[in-house]
mmCIF file of C-alpha atoms and ligand atoms in Angstrom:
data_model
loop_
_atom_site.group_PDB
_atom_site.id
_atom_site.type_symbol
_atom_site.label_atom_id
_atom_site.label_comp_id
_atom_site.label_asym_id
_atom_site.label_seq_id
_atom_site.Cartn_x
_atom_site.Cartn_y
_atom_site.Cartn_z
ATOM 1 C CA UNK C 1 47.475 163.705 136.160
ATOM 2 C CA UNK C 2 48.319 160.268 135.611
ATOM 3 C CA UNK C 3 46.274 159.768 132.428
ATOM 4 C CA UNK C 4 48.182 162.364 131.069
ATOM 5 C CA UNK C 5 51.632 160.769 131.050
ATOM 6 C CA UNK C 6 50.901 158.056 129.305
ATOM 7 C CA UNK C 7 50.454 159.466 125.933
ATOM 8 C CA UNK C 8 53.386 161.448 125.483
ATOM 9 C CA UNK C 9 55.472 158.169 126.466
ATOM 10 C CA UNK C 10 53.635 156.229 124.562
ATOM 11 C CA UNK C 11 54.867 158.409 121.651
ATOM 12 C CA UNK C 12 58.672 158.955 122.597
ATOM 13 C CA UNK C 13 59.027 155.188 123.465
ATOM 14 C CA UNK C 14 57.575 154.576 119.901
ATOM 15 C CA UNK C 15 59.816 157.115 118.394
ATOM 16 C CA UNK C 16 62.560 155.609 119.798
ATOM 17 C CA UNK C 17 62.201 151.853 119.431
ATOM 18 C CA UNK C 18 61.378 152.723 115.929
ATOM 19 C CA UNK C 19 64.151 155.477 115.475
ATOM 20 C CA UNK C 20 66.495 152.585 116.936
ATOM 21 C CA UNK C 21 69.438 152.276 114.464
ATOM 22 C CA UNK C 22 71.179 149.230 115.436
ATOM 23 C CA UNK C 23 69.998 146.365 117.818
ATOM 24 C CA UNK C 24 72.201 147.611 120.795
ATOM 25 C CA UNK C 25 70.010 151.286 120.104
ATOM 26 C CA UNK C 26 66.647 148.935 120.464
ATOM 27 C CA UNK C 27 68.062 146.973 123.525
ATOM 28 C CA UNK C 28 68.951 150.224 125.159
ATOM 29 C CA UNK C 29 65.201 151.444 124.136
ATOM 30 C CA UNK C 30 64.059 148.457 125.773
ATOM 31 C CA UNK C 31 65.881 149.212 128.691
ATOM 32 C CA UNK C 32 64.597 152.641 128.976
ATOM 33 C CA UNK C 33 60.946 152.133 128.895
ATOM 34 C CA UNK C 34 60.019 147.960 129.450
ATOM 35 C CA UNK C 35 62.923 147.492 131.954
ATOM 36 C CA UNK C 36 62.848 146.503 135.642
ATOM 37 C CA UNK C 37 63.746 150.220 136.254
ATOM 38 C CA UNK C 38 62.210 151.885 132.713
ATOM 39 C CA UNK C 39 59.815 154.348 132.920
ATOM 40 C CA UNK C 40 56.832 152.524 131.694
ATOM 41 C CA UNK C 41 57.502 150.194 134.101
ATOM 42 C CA UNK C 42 57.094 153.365 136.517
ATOM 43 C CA UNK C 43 54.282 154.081 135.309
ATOM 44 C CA UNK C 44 52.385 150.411 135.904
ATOM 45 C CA UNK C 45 53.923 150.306 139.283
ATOM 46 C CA UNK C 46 51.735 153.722 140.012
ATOM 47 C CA UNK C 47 48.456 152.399 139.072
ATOM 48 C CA UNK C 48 47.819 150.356 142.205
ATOM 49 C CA UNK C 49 48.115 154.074 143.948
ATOM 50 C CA UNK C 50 44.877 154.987 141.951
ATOM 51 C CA UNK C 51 41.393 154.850 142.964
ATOM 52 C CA UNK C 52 38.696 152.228 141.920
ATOM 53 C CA UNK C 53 36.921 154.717 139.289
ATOM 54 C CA UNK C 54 40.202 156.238 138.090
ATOM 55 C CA UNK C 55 41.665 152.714 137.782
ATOM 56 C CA UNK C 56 39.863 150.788 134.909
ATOM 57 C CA UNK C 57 40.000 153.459 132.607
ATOM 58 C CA UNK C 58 43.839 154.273 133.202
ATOM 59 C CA UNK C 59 44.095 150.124 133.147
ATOM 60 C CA UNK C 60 42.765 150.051 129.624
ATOM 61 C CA UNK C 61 44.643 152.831 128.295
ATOM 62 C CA UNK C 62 48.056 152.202 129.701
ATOM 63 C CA UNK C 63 47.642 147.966 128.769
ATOM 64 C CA UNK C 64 46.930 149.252 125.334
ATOM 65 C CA UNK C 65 49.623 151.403 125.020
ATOM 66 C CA UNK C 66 51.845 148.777 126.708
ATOM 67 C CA UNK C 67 51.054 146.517 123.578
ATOM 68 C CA UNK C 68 51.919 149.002 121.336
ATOM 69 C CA UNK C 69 55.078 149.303 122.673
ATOM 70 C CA UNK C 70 55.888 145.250 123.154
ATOM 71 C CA UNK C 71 54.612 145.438 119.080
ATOM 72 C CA UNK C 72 56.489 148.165 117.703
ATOM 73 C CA UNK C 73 60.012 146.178 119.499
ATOM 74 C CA UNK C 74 59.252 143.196 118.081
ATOM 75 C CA UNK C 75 58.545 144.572 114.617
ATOM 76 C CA UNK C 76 61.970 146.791 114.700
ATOM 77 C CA UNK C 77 63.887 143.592 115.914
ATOM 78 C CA UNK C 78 62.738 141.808 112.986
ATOM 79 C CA UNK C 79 63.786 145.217 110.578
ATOM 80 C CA UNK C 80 66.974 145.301 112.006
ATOM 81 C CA UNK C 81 67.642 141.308 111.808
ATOM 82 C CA UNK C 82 66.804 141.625 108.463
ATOM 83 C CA UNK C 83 68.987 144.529 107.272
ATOM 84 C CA UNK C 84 72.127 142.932 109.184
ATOM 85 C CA UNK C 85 71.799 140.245 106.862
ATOM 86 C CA UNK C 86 71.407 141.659 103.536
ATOM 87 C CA UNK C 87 74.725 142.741 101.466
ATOM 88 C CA UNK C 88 76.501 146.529 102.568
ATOM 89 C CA UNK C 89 76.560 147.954 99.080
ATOM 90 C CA UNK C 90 73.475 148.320 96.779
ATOM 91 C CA UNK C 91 73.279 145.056 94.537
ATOM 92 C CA UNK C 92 71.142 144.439 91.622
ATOM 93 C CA UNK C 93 69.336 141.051 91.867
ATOM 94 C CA UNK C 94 68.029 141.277 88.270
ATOM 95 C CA UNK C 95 71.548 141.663 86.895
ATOM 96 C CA UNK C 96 72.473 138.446 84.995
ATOM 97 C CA UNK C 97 75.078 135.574 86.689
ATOM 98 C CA UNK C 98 78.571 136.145 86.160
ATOM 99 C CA UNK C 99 79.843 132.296 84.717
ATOM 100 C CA UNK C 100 83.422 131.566 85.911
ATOM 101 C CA UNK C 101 85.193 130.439 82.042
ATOM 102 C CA UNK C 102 86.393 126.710 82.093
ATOM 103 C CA UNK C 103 90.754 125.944 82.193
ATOM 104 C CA UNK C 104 91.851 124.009 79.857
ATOM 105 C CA UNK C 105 94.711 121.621 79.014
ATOM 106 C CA UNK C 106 97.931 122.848 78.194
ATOM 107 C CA UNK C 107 98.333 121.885 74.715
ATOM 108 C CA UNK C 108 101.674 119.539 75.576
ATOM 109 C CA UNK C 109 99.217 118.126 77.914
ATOM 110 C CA UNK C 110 96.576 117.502 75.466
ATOM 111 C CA UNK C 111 99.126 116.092 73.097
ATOM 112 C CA UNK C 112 100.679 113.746 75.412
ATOM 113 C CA UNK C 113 97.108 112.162 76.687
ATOM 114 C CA UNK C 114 96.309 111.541 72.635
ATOM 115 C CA UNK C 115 99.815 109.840 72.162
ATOM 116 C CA UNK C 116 98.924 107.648 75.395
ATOM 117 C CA UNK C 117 95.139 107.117 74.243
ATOM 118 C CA UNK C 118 96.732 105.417 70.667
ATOM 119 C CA UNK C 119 99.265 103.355 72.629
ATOM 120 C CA UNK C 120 96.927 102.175 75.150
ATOM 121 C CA UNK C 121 94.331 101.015 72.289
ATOM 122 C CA UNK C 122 97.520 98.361 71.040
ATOM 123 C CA UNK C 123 98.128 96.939 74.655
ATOM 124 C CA UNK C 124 100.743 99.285 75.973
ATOM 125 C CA UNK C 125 100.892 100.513 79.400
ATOM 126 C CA UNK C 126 102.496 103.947 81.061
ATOM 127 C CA UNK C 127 106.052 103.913 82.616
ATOM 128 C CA UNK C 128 107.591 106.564 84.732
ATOM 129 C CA UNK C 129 111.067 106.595 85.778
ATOM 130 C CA UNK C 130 113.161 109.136 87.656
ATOM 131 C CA UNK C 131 114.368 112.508 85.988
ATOM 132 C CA UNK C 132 117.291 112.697 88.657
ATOM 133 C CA UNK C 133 119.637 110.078 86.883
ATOM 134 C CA UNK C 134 122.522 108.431 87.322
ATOM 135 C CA UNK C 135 124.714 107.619 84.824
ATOM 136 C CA UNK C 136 124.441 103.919 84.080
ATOM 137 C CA UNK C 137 120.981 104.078 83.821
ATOM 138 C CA UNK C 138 121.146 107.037 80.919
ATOM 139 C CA UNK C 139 124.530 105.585 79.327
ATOM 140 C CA UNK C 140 126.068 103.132 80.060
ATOM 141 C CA UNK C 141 123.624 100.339 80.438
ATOM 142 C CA UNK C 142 121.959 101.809 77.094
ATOM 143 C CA UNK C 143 125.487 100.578 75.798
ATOM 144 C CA UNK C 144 126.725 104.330 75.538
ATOM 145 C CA UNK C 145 130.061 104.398 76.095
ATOM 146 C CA UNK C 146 131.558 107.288 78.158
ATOM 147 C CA UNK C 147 133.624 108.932 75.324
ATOM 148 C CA UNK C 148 130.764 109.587 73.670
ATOM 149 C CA UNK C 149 129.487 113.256 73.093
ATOM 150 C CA UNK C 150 126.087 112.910 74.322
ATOM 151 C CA UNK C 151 127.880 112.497 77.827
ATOM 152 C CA UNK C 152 129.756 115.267 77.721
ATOM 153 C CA UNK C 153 129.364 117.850 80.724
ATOM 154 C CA UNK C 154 128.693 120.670 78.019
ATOM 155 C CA UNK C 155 125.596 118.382 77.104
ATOM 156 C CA UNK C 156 124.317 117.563 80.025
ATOM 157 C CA UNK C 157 123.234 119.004 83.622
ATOM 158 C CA UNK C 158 125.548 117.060 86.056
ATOM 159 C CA UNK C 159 124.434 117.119 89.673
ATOM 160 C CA UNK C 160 127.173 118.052 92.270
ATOM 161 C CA UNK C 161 128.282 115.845 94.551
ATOM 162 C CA UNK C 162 128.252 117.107 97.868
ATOM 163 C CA UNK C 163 131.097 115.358 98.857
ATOM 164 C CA UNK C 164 133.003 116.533 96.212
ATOM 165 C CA UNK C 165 134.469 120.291 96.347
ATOM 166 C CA UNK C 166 135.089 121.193 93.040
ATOM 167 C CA UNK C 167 131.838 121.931 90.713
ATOM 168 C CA UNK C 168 131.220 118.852 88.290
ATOM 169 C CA UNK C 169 132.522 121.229 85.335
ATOM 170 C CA UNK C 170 136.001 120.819 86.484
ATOM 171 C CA UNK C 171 136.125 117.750 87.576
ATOM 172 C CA UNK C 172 136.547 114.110 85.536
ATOM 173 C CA UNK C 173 132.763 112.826 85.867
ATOM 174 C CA UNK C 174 132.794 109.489 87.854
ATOM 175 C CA UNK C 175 130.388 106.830 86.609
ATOM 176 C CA UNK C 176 128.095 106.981 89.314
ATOM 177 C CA UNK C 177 127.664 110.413 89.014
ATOM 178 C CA UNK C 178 124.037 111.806 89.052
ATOM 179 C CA UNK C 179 122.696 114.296 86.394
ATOM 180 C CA UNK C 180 119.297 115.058 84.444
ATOM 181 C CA UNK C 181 118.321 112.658 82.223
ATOM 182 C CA UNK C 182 118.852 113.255 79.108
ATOM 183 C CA UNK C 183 116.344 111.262 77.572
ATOM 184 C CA UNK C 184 113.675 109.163 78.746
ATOM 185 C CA UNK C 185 115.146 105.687 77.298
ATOM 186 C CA UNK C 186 116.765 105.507 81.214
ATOM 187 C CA UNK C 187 113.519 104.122 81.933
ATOM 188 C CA UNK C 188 113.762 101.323 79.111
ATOM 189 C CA UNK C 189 116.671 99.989 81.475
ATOM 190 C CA UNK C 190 114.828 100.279 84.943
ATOM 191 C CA UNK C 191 111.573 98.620 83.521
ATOM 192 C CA UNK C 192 113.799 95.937 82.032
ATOM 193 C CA UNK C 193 115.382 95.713 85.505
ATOM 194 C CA UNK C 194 112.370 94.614 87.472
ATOM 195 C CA UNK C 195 110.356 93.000 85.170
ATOM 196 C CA UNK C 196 110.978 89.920 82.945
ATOM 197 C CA UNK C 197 109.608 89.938 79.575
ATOM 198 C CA UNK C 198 106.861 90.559 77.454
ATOM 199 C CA UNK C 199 107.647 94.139 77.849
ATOM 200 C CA UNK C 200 105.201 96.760 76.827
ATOM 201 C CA UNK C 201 105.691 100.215 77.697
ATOM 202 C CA UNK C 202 105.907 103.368 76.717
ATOM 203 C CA UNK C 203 106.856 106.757 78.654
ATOM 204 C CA UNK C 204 105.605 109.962 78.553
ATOM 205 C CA UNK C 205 108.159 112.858 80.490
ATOM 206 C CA UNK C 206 110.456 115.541 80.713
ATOM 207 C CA UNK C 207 114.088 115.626 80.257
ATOM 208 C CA UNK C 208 117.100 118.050 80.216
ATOM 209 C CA UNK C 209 119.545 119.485 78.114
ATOM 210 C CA UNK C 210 122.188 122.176 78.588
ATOM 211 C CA UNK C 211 120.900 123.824 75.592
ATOM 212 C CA UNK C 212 120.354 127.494 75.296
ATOM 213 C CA UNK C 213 116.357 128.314 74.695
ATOM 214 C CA UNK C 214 115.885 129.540 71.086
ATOM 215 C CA UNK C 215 113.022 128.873 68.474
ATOM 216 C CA UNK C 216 113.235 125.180 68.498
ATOM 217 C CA UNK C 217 115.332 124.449 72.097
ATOM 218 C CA UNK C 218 114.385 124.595 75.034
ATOM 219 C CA UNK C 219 116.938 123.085 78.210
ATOM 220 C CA UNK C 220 114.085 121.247 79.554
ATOM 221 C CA UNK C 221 111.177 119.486 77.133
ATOM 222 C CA UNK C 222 109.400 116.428 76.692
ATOM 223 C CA UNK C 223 109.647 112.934 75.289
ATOM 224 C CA UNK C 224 107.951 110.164 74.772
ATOM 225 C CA UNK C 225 109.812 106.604 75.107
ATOM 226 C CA UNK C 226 108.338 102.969 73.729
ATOM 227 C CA UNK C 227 109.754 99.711 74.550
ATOM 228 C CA UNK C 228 108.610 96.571 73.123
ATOM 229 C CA UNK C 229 110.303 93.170 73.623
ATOM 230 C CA UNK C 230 108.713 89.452 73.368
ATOM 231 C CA UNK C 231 109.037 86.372 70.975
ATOM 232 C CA UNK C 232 110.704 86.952 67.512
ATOM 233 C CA UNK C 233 110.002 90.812 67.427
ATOM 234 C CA UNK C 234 110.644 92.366 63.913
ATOM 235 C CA UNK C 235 111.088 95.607 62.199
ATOM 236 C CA UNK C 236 107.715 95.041 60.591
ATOM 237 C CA UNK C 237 106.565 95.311 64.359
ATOM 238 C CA UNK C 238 108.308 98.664 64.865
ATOM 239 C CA UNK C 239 106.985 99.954 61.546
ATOM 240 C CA UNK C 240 103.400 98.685 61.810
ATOM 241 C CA UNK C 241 103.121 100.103 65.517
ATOM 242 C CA UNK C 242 104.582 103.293 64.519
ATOM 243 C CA UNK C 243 102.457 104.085 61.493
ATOM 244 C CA UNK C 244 99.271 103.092 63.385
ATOM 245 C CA UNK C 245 100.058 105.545 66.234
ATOM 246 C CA UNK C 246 101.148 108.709 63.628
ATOM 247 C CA UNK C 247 98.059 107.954 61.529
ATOM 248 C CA UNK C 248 95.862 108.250 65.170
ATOM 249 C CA UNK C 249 97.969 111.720 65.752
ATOM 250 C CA UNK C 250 98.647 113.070 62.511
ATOM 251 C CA UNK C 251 95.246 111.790 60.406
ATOM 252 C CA UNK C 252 94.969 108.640 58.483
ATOM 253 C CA UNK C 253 96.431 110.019 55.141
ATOM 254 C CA UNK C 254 99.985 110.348 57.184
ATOM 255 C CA UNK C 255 102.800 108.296 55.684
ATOM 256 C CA UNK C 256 106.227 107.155 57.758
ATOM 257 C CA UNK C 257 109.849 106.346 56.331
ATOM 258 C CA UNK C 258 112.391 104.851 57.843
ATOM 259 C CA UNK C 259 115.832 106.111 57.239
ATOM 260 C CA UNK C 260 119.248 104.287 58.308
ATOM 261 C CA UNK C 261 120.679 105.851 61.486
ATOM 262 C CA UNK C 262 123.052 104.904 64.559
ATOM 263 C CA UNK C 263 121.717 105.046 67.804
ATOM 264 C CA UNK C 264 123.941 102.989 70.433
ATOM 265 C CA UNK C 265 121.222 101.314 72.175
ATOM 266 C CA UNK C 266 119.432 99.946 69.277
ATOM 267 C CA UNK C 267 121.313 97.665 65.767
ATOM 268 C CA UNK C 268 119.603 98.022 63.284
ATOM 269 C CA UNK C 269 118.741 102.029 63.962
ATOM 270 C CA UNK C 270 116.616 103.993 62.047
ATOM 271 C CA UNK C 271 115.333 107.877 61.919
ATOM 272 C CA UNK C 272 111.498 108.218 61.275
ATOM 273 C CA UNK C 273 110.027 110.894 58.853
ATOM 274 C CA UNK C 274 106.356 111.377 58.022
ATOM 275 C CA UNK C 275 104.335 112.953 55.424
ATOM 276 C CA UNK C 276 100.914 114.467 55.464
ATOM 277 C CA UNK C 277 99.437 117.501 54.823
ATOM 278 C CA UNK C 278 100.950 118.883 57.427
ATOM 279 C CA UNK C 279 104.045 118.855 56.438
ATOM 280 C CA UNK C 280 103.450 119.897 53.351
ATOM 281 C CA UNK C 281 101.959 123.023 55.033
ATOM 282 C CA UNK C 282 105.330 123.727 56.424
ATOM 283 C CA UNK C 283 106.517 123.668 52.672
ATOM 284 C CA UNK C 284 108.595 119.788 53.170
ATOM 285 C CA UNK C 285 107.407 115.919 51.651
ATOM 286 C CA UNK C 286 108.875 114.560 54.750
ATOM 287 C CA UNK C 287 109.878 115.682 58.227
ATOM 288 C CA UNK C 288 112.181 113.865 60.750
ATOM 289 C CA UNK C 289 110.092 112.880 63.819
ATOM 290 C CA UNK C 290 111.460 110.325 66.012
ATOM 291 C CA UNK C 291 114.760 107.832 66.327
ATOM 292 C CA UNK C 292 113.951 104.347 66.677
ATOM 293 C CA UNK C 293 115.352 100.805 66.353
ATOM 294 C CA UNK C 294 116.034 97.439 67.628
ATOM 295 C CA UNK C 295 117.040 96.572 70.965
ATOM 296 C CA UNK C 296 120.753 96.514 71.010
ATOM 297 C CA UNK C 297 121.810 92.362 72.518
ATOM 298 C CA UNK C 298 124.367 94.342 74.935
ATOM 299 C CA UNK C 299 121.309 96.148 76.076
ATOM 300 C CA UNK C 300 119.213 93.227 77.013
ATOM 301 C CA UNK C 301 122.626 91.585 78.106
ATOM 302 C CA UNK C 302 122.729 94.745 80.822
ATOM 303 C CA UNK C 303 119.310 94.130 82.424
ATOM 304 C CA UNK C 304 119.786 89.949 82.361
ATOM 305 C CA UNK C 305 117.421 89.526 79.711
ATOM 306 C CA UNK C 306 118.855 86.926 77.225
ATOM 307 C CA UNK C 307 119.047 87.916 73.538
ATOM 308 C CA UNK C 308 119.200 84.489 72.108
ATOM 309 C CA UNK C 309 115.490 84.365 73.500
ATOM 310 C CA UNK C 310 114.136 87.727 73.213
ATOM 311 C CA UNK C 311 114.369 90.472 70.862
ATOM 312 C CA UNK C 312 112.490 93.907 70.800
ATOM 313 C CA UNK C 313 112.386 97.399 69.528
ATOM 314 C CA UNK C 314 112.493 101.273 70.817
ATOM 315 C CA UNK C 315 111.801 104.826 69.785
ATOM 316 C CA UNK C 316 111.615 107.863 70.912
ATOM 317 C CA UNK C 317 110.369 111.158 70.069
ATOM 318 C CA UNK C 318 109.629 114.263 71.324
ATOM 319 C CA UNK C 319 106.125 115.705 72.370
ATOM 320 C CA UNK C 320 107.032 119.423 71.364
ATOM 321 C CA UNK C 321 108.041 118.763 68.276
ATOM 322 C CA UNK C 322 104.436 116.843 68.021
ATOM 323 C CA UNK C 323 102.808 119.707 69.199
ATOM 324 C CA UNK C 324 104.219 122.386 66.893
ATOM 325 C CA UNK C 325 103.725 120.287 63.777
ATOM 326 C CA UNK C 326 99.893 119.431 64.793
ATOM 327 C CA UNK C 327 98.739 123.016 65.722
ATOM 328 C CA UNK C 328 101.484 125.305 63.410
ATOM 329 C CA UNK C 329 103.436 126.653 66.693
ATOM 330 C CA UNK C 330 106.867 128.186 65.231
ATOM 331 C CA UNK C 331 108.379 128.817 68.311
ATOM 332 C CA UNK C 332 109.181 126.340 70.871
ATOM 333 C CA UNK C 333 109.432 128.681 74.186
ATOM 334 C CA UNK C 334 105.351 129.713 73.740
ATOM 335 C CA UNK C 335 104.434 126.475 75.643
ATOM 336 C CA UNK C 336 106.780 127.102 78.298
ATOM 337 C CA UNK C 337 105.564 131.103 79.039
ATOM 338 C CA UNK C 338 101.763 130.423 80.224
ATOM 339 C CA UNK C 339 101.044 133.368 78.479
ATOM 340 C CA UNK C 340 96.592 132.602 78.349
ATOM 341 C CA UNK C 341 96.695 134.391 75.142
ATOM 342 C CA UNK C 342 98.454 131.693 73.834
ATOM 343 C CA UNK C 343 97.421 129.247 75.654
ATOM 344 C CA UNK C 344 93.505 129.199 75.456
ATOM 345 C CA UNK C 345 93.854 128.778 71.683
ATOM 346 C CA UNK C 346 93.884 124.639 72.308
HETATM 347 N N1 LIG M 1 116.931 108.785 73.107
HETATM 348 C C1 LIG M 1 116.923 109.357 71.774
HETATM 349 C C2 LIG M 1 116.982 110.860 71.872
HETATM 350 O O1 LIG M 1 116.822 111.395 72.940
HETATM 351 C C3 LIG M 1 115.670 108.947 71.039
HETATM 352 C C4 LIG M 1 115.661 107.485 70.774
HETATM 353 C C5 LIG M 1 116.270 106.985 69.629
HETATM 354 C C6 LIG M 1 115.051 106.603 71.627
HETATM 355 C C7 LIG M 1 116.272 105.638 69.356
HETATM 356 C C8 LIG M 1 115.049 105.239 71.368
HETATM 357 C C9 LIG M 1 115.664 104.779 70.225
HETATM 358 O O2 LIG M 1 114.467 104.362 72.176
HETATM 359 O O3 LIG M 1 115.637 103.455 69.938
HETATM 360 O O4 LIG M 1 117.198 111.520 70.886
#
């Protein structure tokens, strides 16, 4: 009677420790057969009722099938740990990686790091000023008086003054007001401010325009600024610097002119054009590049430097301009759309 209960639980705890689904299932398997209360538990407890030549034989049999049991939980445990731990869906390990493609530089990016590499070969070092102005710093201690067009409020982005009702575009524009800068020569004034000469700087950044975007404007873009003042600076300075660093971005066959021009800030003035084959790709000799020219005395005058003692020059171009000559780009507005189509040609 008793021998023959142990086989058919022997089999329906196997089935169902191995038929367990989950590990809750094989806990509640457990439960039902190995537990305080389970009924092969039950079953042990009853073999102290038997007699001594029923017992070793039932002993044997029911110990073995006890192991069998304790095995085939442990070996579903370890099924089940396993399964929780690989992926849901079916994945092929054979299937080659997937690499992740490298970013790149934007190209303005690219072209303002090579500008900076040639300047920083000839001793100069990086500048930064801010691109919320006022206006002495972008006029009128660059000697730009405030009838001139450049500071007109159709030319520039004037901030409003809070304290001020009416919008700037009515109003007469006080001298302190605050506005975009225009350019990035502000910062050849608030270098000049703090430090005392030899001055050797140039500075890479972005500056504002109320123009309308077309082909070759864009309201916001970038310059590039270089201010140089020491000892008995000439011309021959500004010239020599300026070829070596066009050569460096251009290619070494790249020739520079200098053409008479009026900047306020700078007596003598002078617009730069260059030649290479570049520009003879775009069908010209020569193409204007930068203005440039040296450092007007009421200049160093504003920032205390004396112009009896010191003398200096300054340019400034712009990095889009760079950029579209160097790589062919015919419209300005593709570097500011982030289209990756575009962009992952650099
Ligand atoms: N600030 C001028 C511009 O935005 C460029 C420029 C011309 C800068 C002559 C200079 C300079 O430092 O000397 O068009």
């Amino acid at each position: 009677m008793f021998l023959e209960q142990i086989e058919p639980l022997r089999q329906s705890a196997l089935a169902d420790l191995r038929g367990a689904t989950d590990a809750a299932a094989l806990e509640q398997a457990r439960v039902n057969y190995l537990g305080a209360h389970g009924k092969f538990t039950a079953l042990l407890k009853q073999l102290g009722t038997l007699s001594k030549e029923e017992k070793p034989a039932a002993g044997k049999l029911i110990n073995t099938a006890k192991s069998e049991i304790e095995a085939a939980l442990v070996e579903r445990r370890g099924e089940l740990e396993l399964r929780a731990q690989l992926p849901k869906e079916p994945i092929d390990f054979t299937l080659p990686g997937r690499s992740r493609r490298l970013g790149k530089l934007h190209p303005l990016t690219q072209v303002t790091e090579d500008i900076v590499r040639s300047f920083r070969k000839i001793g100069f070092v990086v500048a930064d000023g801010p691109e919320v102005e006022d206006e002495y710093h972008c006029f009128d201690a660059l000697n730009t008086p405030a009838d001139h067009p450049a500071r007109d409020t159709q030319d520039t982005f004037y901030i409003e003054n809070p304290a001020s009702g009416a919008p700037p575009s009515t109003r007469e524009v006080p001298s302190s007001s605050r506005l975009l800068r225009t350019h990035t020569s502000s910062v050849q004034i608030r270098v000049m401010e703090k430090q005392q000469p030899p001055v050797r700087i140039i500075v890479p950044g972005r500056v504002y325009r109320r123009d309308n975007a077309d082909a070759t404007h864009n309201p916001t873009f970038q310059q590039v600024e270089g201010l140089y003042v020491d000892r008995g600076v000439t011309v021959g300075d500004l010239k020599g610097t300026v070829e070596f660093v066009f050569k460096e971005l251009m290619g070494p066959e790249t020739k520079i002119r200098f053409r008479p021009h009026y900047f306020s800030y700078t007596e003598p003035s002078f617009e730069i054009d260059f030649s290479s084959a570049l520009t003879r790709k775009m069908g010209k000799e020569w193409l204007e590049i930068a203005g440039c020219g040296m450092v007007h005395p009421q200049v160093f005058e504003n920032v205390g430097y004396d112009p009896e003692i010191w003398s200096g020059w300054a340019f400034g171009f712009g990095i889009e301009r760079i950029a579209m000559i160097r790589y062919g780009i015919s419209d300005i507005r593709l570097f500011y759309e982030n289209d990756i189509r575009f962009l992952k040609q650099f």
